[in-house]
XYZ file of C-alpha atoms in Angstrom:
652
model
C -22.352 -44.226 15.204
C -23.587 -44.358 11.557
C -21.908 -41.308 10.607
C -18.696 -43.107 11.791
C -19.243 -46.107 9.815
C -20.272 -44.547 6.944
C -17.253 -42.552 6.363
C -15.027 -45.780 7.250
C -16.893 -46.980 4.635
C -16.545 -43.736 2.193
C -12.585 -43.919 3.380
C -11.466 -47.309 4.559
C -8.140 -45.885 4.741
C -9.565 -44.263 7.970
C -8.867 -47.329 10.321
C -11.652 -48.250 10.999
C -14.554 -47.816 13.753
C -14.409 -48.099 17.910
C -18.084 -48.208 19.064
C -18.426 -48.194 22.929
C -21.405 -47.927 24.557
C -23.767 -50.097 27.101
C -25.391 -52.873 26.768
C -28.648 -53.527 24.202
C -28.147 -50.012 21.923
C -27.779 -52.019 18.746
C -23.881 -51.822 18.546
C -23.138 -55.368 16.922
C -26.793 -55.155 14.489
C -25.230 -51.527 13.232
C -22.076 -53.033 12.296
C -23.930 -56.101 10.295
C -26.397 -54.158 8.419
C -23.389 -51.941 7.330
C -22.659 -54.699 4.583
C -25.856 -54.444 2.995
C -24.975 -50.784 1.980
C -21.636 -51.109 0.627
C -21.441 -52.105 -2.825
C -20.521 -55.303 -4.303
C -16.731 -56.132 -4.901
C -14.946 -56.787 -8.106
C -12.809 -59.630 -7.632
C -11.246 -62.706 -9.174
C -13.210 -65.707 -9.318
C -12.584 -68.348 -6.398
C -10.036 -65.973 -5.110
C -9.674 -66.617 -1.447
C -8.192 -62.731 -1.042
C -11.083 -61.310 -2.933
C -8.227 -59.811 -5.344
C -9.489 -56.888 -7.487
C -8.547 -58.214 -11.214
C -7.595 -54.470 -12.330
C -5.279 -53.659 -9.151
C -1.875 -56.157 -9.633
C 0.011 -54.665 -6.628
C -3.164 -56.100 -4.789
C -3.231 -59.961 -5.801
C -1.966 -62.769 -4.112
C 0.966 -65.575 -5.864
C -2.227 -67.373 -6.940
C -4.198 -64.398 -9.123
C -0.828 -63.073 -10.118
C 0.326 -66.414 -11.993
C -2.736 -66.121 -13.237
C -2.735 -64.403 -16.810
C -6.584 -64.027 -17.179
C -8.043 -63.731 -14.050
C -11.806 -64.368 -14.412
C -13.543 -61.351 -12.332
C -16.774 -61.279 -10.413
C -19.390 -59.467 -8.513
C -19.347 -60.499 -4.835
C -20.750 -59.243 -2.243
C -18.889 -57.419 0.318
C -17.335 -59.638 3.113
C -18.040 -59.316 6.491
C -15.841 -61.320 8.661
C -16.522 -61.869 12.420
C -13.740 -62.470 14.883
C -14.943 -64.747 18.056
C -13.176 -64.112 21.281
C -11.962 -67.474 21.644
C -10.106 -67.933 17.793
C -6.811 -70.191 17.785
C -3.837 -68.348 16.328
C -4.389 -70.991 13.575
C -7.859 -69.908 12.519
C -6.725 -66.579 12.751
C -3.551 -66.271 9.945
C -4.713 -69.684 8.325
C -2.555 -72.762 8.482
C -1.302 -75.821 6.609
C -4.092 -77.763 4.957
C -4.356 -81.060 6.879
C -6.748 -82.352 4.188
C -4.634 -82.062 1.395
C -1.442 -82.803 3.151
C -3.262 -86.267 4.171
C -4.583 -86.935 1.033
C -2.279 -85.746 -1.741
C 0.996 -85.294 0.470
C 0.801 -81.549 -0.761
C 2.024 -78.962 1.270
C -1.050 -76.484 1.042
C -1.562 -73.272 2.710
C -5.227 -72.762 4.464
C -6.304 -68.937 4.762
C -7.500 -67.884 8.039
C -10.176 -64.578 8.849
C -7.336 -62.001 7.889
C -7.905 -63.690 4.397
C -11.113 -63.828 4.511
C -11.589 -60.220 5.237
C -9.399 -58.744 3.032
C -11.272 -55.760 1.169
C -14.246 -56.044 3.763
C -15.112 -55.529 7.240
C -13.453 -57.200 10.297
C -15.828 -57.349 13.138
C -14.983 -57.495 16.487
C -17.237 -58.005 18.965
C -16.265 -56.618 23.030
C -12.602 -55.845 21.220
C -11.958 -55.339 24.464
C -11.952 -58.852 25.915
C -9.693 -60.150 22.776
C -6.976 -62.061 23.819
C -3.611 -60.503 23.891
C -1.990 -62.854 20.986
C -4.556 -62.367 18.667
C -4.218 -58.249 19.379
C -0.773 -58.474 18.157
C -1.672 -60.491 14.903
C -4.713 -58.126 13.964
C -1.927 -55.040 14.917
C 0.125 -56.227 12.245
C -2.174 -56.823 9.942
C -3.514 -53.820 10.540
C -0.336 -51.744 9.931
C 1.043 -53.405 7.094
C -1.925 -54.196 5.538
C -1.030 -57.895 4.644
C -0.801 -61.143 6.637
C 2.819 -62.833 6.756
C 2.728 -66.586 7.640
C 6.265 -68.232 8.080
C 5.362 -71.429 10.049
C 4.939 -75.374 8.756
C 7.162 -74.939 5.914
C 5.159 -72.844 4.796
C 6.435 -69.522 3.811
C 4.079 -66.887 2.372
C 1.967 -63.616 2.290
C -1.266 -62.043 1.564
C -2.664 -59.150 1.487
C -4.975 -58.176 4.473
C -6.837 -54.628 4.043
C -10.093 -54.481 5.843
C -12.025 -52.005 7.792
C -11.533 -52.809 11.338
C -14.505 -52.093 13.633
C -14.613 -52.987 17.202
C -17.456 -53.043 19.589
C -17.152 -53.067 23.523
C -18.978 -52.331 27.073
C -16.358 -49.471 28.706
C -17.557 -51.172 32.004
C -15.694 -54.651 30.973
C -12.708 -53.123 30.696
C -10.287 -51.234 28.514
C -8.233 -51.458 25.416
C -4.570 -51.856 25.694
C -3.555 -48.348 24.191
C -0.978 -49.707 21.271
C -4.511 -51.295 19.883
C -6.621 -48.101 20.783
C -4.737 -45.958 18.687
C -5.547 -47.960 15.481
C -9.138 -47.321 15.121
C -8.953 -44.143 13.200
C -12.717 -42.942 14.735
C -13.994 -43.428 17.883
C -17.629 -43.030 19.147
C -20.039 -43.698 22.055
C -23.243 -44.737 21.886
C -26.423 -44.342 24.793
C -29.936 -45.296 25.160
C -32.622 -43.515 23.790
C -34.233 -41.271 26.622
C -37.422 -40.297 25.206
C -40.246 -42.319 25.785
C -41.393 -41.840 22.216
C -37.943 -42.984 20.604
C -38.107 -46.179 22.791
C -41.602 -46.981 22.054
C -40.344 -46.767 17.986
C -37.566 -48.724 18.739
C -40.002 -52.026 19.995
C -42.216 -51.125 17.156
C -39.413 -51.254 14.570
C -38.527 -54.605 16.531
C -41.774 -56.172 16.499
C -42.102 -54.993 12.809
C -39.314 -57.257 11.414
C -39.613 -60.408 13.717
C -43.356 -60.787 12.673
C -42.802 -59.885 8.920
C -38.727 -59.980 8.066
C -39.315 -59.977 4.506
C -42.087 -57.018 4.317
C -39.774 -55.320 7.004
C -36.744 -54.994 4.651
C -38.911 -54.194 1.658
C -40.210 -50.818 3.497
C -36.720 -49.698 4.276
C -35.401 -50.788 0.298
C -35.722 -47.373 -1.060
C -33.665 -45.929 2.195
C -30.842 -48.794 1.955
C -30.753 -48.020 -2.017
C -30.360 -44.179 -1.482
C -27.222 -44.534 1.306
C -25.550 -47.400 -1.256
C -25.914 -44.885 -3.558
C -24.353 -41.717 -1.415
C -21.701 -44.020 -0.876
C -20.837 -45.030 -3.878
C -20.785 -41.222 -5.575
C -18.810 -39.907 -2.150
C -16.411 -42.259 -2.924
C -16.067 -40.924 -6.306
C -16.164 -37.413 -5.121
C -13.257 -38.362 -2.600
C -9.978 -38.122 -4.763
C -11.177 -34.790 -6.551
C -11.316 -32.927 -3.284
C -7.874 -31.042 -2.265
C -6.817 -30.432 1.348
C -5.310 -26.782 1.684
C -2.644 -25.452 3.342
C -5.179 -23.938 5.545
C -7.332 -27.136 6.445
C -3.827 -28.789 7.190
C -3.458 -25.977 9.569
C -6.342 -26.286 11.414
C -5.839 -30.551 12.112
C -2.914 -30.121 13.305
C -3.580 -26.883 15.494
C -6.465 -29.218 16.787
C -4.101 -32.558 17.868
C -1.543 -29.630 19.288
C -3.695 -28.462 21.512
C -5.310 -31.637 22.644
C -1.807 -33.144 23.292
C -2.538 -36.194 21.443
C 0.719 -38.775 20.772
C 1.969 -39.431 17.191
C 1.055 -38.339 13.686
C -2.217 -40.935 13.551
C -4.382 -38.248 15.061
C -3.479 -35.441 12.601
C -4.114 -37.921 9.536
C -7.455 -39.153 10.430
C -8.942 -35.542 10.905
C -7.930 -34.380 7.953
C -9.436 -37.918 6.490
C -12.532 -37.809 8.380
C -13.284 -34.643 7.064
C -12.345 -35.113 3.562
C -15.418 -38.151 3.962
C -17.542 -36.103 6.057
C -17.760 -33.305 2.746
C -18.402 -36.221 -0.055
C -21.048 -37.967 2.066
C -22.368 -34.285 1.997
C -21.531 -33.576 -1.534
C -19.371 -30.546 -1.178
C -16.986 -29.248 -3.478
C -14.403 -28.437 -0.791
C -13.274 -29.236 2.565
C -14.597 -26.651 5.203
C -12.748 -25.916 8.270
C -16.102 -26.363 9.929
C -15.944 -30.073 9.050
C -12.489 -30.584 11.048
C -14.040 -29.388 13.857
C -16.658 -31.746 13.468
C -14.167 -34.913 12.673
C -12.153 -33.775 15.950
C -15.418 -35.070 18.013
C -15.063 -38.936 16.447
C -11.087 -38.785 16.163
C -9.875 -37.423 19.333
C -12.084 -38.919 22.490
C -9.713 -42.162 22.915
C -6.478 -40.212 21.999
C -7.199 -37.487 23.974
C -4.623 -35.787 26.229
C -7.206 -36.405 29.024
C -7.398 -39.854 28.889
C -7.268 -40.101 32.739
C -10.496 -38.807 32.420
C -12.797 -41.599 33.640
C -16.001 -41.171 31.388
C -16.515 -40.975 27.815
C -18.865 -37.759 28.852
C -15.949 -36.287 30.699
C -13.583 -36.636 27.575
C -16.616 -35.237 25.301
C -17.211 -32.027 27.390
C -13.272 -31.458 27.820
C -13.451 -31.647 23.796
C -16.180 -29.695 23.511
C -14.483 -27.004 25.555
C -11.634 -27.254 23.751
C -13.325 -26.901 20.553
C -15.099 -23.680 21.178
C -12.054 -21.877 22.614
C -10.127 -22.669 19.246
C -13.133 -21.497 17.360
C -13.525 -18.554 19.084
C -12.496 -15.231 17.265
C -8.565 -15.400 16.753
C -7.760 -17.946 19.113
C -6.844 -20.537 16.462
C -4.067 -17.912 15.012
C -2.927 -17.625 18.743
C -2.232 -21.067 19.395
C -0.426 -21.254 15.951
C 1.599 -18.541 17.544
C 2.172 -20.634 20.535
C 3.022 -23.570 19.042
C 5.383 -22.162 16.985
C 7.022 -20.407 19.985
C 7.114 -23.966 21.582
C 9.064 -25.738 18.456
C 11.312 -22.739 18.847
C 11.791 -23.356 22.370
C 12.384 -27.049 21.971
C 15.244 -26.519 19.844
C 17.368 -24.317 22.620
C 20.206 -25.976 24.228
C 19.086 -28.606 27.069
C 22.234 -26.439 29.126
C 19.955 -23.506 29.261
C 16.992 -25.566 30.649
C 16.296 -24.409 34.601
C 16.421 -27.573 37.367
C 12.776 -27.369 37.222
C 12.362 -28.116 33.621
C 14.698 -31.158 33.946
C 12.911 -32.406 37.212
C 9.571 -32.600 35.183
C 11.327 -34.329 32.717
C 11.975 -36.894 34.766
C 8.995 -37.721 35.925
C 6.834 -38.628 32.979
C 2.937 -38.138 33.907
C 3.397 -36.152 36.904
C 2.189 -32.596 36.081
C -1.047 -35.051 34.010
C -1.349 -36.467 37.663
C -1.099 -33.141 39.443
C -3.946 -31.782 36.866
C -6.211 -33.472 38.320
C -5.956 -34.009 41.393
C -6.563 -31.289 43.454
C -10.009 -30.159 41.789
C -11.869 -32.993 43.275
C -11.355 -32.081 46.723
C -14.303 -30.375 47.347
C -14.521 -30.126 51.721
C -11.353 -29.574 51.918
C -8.686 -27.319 50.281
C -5.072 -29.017 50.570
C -2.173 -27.430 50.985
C 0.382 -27.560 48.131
C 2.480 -29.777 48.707
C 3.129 -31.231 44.802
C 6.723 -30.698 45.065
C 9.263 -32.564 43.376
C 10.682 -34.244 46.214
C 7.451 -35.167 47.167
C 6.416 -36.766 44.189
C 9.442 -38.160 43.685
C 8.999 -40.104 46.974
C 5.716 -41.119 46.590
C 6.954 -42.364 42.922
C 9.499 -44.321 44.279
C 8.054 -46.362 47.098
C 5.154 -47.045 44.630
C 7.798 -48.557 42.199
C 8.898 -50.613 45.183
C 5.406 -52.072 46.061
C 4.645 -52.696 41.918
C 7.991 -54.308 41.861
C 7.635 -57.002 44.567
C 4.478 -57.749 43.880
C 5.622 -58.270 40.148
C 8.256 -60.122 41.785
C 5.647 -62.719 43.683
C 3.339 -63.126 40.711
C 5.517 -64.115 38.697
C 5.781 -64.386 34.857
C 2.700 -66.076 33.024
C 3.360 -69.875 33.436
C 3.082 -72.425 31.237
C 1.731 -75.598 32.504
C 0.451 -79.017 30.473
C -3.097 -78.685 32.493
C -6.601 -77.757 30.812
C -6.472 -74.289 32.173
C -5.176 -71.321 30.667
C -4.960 -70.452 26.796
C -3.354 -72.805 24.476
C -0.220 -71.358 22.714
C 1.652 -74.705 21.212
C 2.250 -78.209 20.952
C 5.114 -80.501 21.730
C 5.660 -84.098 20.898
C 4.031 -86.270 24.091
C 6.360 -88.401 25.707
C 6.683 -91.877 24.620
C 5.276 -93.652 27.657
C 1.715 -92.320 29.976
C -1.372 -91.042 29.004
C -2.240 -87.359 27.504
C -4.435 -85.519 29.095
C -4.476 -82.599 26.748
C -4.604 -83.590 23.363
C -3.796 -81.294 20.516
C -5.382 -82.726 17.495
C -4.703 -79.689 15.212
C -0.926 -80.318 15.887
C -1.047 -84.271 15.787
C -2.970 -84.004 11.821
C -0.483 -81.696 10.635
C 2.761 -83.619 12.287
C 0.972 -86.776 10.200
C 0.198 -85.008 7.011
C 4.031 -82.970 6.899
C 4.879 -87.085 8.004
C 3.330 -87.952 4.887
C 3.981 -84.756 2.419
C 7.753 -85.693 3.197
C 7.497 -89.602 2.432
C 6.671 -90.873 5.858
C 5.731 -94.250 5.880
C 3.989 -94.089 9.236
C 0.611 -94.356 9.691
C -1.432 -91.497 11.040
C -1.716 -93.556 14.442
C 1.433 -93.751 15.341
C 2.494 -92.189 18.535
C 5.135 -90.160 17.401
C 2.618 -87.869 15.539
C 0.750 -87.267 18.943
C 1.048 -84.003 20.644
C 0.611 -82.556 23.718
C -1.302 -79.059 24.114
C 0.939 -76.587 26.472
C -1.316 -73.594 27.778
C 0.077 -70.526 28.973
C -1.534 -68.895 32.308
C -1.751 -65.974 34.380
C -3.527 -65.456 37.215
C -5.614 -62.604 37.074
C -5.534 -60.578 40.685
C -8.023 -58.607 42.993
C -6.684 -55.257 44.434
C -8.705 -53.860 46.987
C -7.945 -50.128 48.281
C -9.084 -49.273 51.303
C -8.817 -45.362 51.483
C -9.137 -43.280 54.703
C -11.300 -40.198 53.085
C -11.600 -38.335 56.928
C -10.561 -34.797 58.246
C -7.587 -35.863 59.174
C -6.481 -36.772 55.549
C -6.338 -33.418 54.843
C -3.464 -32.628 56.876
C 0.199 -32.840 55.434
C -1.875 -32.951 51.868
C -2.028 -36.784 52.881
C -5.472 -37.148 50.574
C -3.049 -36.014 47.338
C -0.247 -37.777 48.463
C -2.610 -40.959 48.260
C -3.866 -39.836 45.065
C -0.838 -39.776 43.645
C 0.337 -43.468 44.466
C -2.975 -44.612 43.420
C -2.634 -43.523 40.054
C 0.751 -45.523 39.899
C -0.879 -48.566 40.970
C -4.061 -48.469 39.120
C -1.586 -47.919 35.941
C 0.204 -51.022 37.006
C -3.138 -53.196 37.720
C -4.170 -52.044 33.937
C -1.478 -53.435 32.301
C -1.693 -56.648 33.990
C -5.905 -56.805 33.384
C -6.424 -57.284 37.282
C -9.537 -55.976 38.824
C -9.808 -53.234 41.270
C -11.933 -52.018 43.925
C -12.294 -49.107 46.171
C -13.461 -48.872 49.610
C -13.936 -45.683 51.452
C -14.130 -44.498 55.368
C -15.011 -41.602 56.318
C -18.062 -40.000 58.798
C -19.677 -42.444 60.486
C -19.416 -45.619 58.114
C -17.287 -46.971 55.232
C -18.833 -47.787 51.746
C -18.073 -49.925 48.496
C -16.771 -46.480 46.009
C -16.513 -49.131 43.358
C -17.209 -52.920 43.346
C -14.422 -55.744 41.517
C -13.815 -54.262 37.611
C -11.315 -54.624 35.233
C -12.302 -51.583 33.817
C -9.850 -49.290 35.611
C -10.999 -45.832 33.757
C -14.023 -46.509 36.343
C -11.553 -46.701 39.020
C -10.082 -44.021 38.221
C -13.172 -41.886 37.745
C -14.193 -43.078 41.573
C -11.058 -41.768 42.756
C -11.505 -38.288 41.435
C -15.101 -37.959 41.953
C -14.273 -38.712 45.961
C -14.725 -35.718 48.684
C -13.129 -35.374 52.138
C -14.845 -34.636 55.820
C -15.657 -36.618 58.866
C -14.262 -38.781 61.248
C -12.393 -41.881 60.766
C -14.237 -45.280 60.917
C -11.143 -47.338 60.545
C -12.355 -50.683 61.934
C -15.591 -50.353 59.409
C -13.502 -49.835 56.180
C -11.286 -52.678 57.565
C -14.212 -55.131 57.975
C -15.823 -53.865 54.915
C -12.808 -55.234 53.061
C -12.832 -58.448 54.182
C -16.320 -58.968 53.840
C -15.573 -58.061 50.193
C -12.531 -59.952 50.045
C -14.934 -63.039 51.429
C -17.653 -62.304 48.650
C -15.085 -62.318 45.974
C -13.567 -65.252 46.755
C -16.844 -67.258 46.486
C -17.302 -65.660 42.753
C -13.809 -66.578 41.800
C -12.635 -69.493 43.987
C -8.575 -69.634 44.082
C -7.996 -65.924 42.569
C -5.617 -64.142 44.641
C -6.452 -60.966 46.261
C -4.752 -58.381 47.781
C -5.610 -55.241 49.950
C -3.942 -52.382 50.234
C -5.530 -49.392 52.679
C -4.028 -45.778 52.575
C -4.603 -43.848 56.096
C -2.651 -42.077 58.810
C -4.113 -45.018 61.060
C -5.796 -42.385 63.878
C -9.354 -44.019 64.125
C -11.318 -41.717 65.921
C -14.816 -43.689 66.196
C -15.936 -45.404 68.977
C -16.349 -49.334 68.901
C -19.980 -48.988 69.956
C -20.456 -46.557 66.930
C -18.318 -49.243 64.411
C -20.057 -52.328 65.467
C -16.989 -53.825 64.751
C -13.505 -53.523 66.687
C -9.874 -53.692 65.408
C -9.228 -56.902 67.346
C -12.209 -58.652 65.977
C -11.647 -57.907 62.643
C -7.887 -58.585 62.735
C -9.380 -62.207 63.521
C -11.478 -62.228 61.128
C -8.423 -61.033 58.688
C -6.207 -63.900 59.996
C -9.442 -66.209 59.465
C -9.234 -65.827 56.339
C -5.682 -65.661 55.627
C -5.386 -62.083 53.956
C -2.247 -60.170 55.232
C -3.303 -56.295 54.285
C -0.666 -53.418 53.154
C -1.048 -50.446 55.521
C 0.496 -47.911 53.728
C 0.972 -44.508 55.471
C 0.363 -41.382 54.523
C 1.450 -39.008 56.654
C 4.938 -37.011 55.830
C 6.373 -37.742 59.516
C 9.851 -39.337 59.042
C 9.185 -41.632 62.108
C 5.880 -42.732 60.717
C 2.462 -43.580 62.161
C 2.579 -45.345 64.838
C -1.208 -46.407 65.106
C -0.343 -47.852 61.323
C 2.663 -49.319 62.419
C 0.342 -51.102 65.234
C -2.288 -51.955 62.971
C 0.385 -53.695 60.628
C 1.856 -55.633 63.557
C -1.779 -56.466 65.213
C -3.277 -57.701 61.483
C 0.092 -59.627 60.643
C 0.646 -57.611 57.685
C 2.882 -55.097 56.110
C 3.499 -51.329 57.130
C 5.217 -49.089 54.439
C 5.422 -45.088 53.919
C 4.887 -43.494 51.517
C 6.684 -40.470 51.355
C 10.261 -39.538 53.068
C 12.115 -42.572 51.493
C 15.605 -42.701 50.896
C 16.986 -45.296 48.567
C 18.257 -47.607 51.825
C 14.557 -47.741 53.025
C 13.683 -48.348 49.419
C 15.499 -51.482 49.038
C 14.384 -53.136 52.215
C 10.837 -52.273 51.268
C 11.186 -54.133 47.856
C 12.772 -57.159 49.200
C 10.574 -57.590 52.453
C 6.729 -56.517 51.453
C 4.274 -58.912 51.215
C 1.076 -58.791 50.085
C -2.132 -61.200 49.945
């Protein structure tokens, strides 16, 4: 984690930091006592932009009408983003005191401003909202703020070091924002009883004595301002060869990252990784090393579910392209690959074009079938199959699409607020927006308004936007008979589709299994769906089928959940070929009393089959009928099936 932020800071052109890790290991207390070692800024005096006064292409309308700028020593800023910023505060807005004073149109910078040449903190990036992702994406790519809105019509410039904090477990990033952070780490616990007990020591240390804390650790803060400072000098002077070049992009090859970003930052991390060490070159060694903080949330294994999986597949990957020759060979490869990318798509076989088709499916198919660890299933991944499976998934994601409905927009105190209109002339307002109403009075009174600030055509109305965030609970059969007809991968498969689908809509997930004797909670209500999916492939067949138990189990969770999050809709969904195969006495529960229980409390389950069988399950098929809900296959669909399935399944 310090290594990462000290080469952001060495190279902010690295963009910037991701930090995971759990809760209480100093994430957000790194991140602030970073500003203390950068050094101070050269700037303009009472620039709002922190303009350098030697850099023109840099400064904003204001220090560039200015023939003299006065500069100044400032310290670095460090510029925290809250979760629950307006747009407003955000890109900066029209200055309601000086509009209501003066009558002057006057622009207000916002955070993006503030942080120009500093730090912009996030803290649990993860949870930002999706509006303010998009302004901090732009931002971030251009590297200035545009603001056309109020009249007012401008730009800034808006370079910062971007570093982001979050808890995996809360959820993740939406992967447009992921890609930005040019380093990624995690960060644990200490495990060793000796490193803990330093850590409360330390802690103690500096809330008894703050002052005599900091003046212990002066000589230590000097001496990495210091390194900084000369590595950033050292930076420019050192050259990235032909063969370094090599090497990065050899390394993103291989790991089947997306894009160009990955291939820059390696090379960039490494350049800072030699001038915080003071080297006079760039060794290939040091790639290597920048591959473990640039590739673990790019990596071609992001289905992985755990930041160690994604470290060890690195690591592995790593060592086999450091191995004696094996870097030359893939070289070879890859340049066998461009050469067989550039043949005529006429000479590609039907298999080739059938993969194409189906993006994700051979990443799906990957991995899969090494987490079936009872049982060995047959392979069935054929095209058809998948194609199948594919397509009655779409159908389910599309009706339920279909009943949610886009985000709505509604004029009650719930949901996030996006704009204001003008309130209507006669009733009360429930939902003021005074931010709106101030600068409707002051652009009333920069334009020559007579009218007071009270009158009622100034007033405005807050309109929020909401979506209601979803529970889906899968109920997966995880018995013997699963293992038939590869029904087990043939659930897999649609799972994947779906969990995809809940991610991009934020909705939680969770996973109940049956299998043996009894059914268990896999994975309780998250939003973080890489722990879904990480559930899913750490799941083993064997056993009989306690069908009634996984089906009670549900409801009782669908019951629970509802108490936490009164009015939040919740759906279930349970994968099986229906043939329970425990008796009642063993269950404790039966199917007839928990299909009451079911239409007790009004949930209408999806009973989705998995068996190949053209006719389909008939125990599911009975289930569907006997819990009022909704029986679908989910392979052997043709497209006539297909469209009845989309316009008839219901869900909830």
């Amino acid at each position: 984690m310090k290594t990462a932020l000290l080469a952001a800071a060495v190279d902010p052109s690295l963009g910037g930091v991701l930090i995971r890790g759990e809760k209480g290991t100093a994430k957000s207390t790194v991140v602030r006592a970073l500003r203390e070692l950068l050094p101070q800024l050269q700037t303009v005096a009472n620039c709002p932009y922190h303009c350098h006064p030697d850099q023109p292409l840099g400064l904003c309308d204001q220090c560039r009408d200015n023939p003299a700028p006065q500069p100044l020593s400032a310290p670095v800023p460090l510029v925290e983003l809250p979760l629950g910023a307006t747009e407003d505060r955000v890109v900066g807005t029209l200055d309601i005191e000086q509009a209501l004073s003066a009558g002057v149109r006057r622009f207000e910078p916002g955070l993006l401003a503030e942080a120009n040449r500093g730090i912009l903190y996030v803290d649990e990036v993860n949870l930002l909202e999706d509006h303010l992702v998009d302004l901090l994406l732009d931002a971030a790519t251009s590297g200035e703020n545009v603001v056309e809105r109020e009249g007012i019509s401008l730009r800034h410039p808006a370079r910062f070091i971007l570093v982001g904090t979050m808890n995996p477990e809360e959820g993740e990033l939406r992967p447009q924002f992921l890609d930005r952070f040019g380093l990624c780490v995690t960060v644990r616990g200490l495990s060793e009883p000796g490193d803990r007990i330093e850590v409360i020591r330390r802690r103690n240390a500096f809330e008894s004595e703050p002052q005599r804390f900091a003046a212990e650790w002066q000589q230590e803060d000097q001496r990495l301002s210091r390194l900084i400072v000369t590595a950033r000098e050292r930076l420019a002077a050192l050259e990235l060869s032909d063969d370094l070049l090599h090497t990065a992009v050899t390394i993103s090859a291989e790991a089947g990252v997306a894009g160009h970003r990955a291939d820059l930052a390696l090379v960039k991390a490494a350049r800072a990784f030699a001038a915080l060490l003071e080297r006079d070159s760039i060794e290939r060694e040091l790639v290597f090393e920048a591959a473990r903080f640039v590739l673990p949330h790019r990596f071609d294994g992001r289905l992985l579910r755990s930041p160690e999986e994604a470290d060890a597949e690195i690591d592995t990957l790593l060592k086999r392209l450091q191995s004696d020759g094996a870097l030359q060979k893939a070289s070879t490869d890859r340049t066998l690959s461009d050469d067989t990318a550039r043949t005529d798509p006429e000479e590609l076989d039907e298999h080739d074009l059938e993969s194409m088709q189906i993006p994700g499916g051979a990443a799906a198919g990957s991995i899969l079938l090494p987490i079936l660890k009872k049982k060995k299933l047959a392979d069935d991944d054929t095209p058809e199959v998948r194609r199948s499976v594919e397509a009655a998934v779409a159908g389910i994601i599309l009706r339920l699409r279909r009943r949610r409905g886009r985000a709505r927009r509604t004029t009650g105190k719930r949901g996030r607020y996006v704009f204001a209109r003008p309130a209507a002339h006669d009733g009360a307002i429930s939902d003021l927006a005074v931010d709106a109403t101030l600068r409707a009075a002051a652009l009333d009174r920069a334009a020559g308004g007579a009218r007071s600030l009270m009158d009622r055509s100034h007033l405005r109305q807050k309109i929020r936007r909401r979506r209601d965030r979803h529970t889906v609970v899968f109920v997966l059969d995880t018995s013997d008979s699963m293992a038939d007809q590869n029904q087990l991968h043939v659930a897999r498969i649609a799972l994947l589709s779906l969990l995809a689908s809940a991610e991009r809509r934020k909705d939680r997930v969770a996973l109940i299994t049956f299998a043996d004797i009894e059914a268990k909670v896999a994975l309780e209500p998250t939003s973080a769906i890489a722990r879904a999916r990480y559930a899913i492939d750490n799941l083993s067949l064997g056993g009989a089928t306690p069908l009634a138990s996984g089906l009670y189990l549900a409801l009782r969770l669908v019951e629970t959940q509802r108490m936490r999050e009164p009015g939040e809709p919740i759906e279930v969904l349970v994968f099986s070929d229906g043939e329970g195969n425990v008796s009642p006495n063993e269950q404790h529960q039966t199917i007839e009393s928990v299909a009451a229980m079911s239409k007790r409390l009004g949930v209408h389950p999806l009973f989705i089959d998995t068996t190949g069988s053209r006719r389909g399950s008939r125990a599911m098929q009975e289930l569907a009928a006997t819990f009022s809900g909704t029986y679908r296959r989910l392979h052997g669909v043709d497209r006539e099936e297909l469209a009845q399935m989309i316009s008839q399944v219901r869900v909830g």
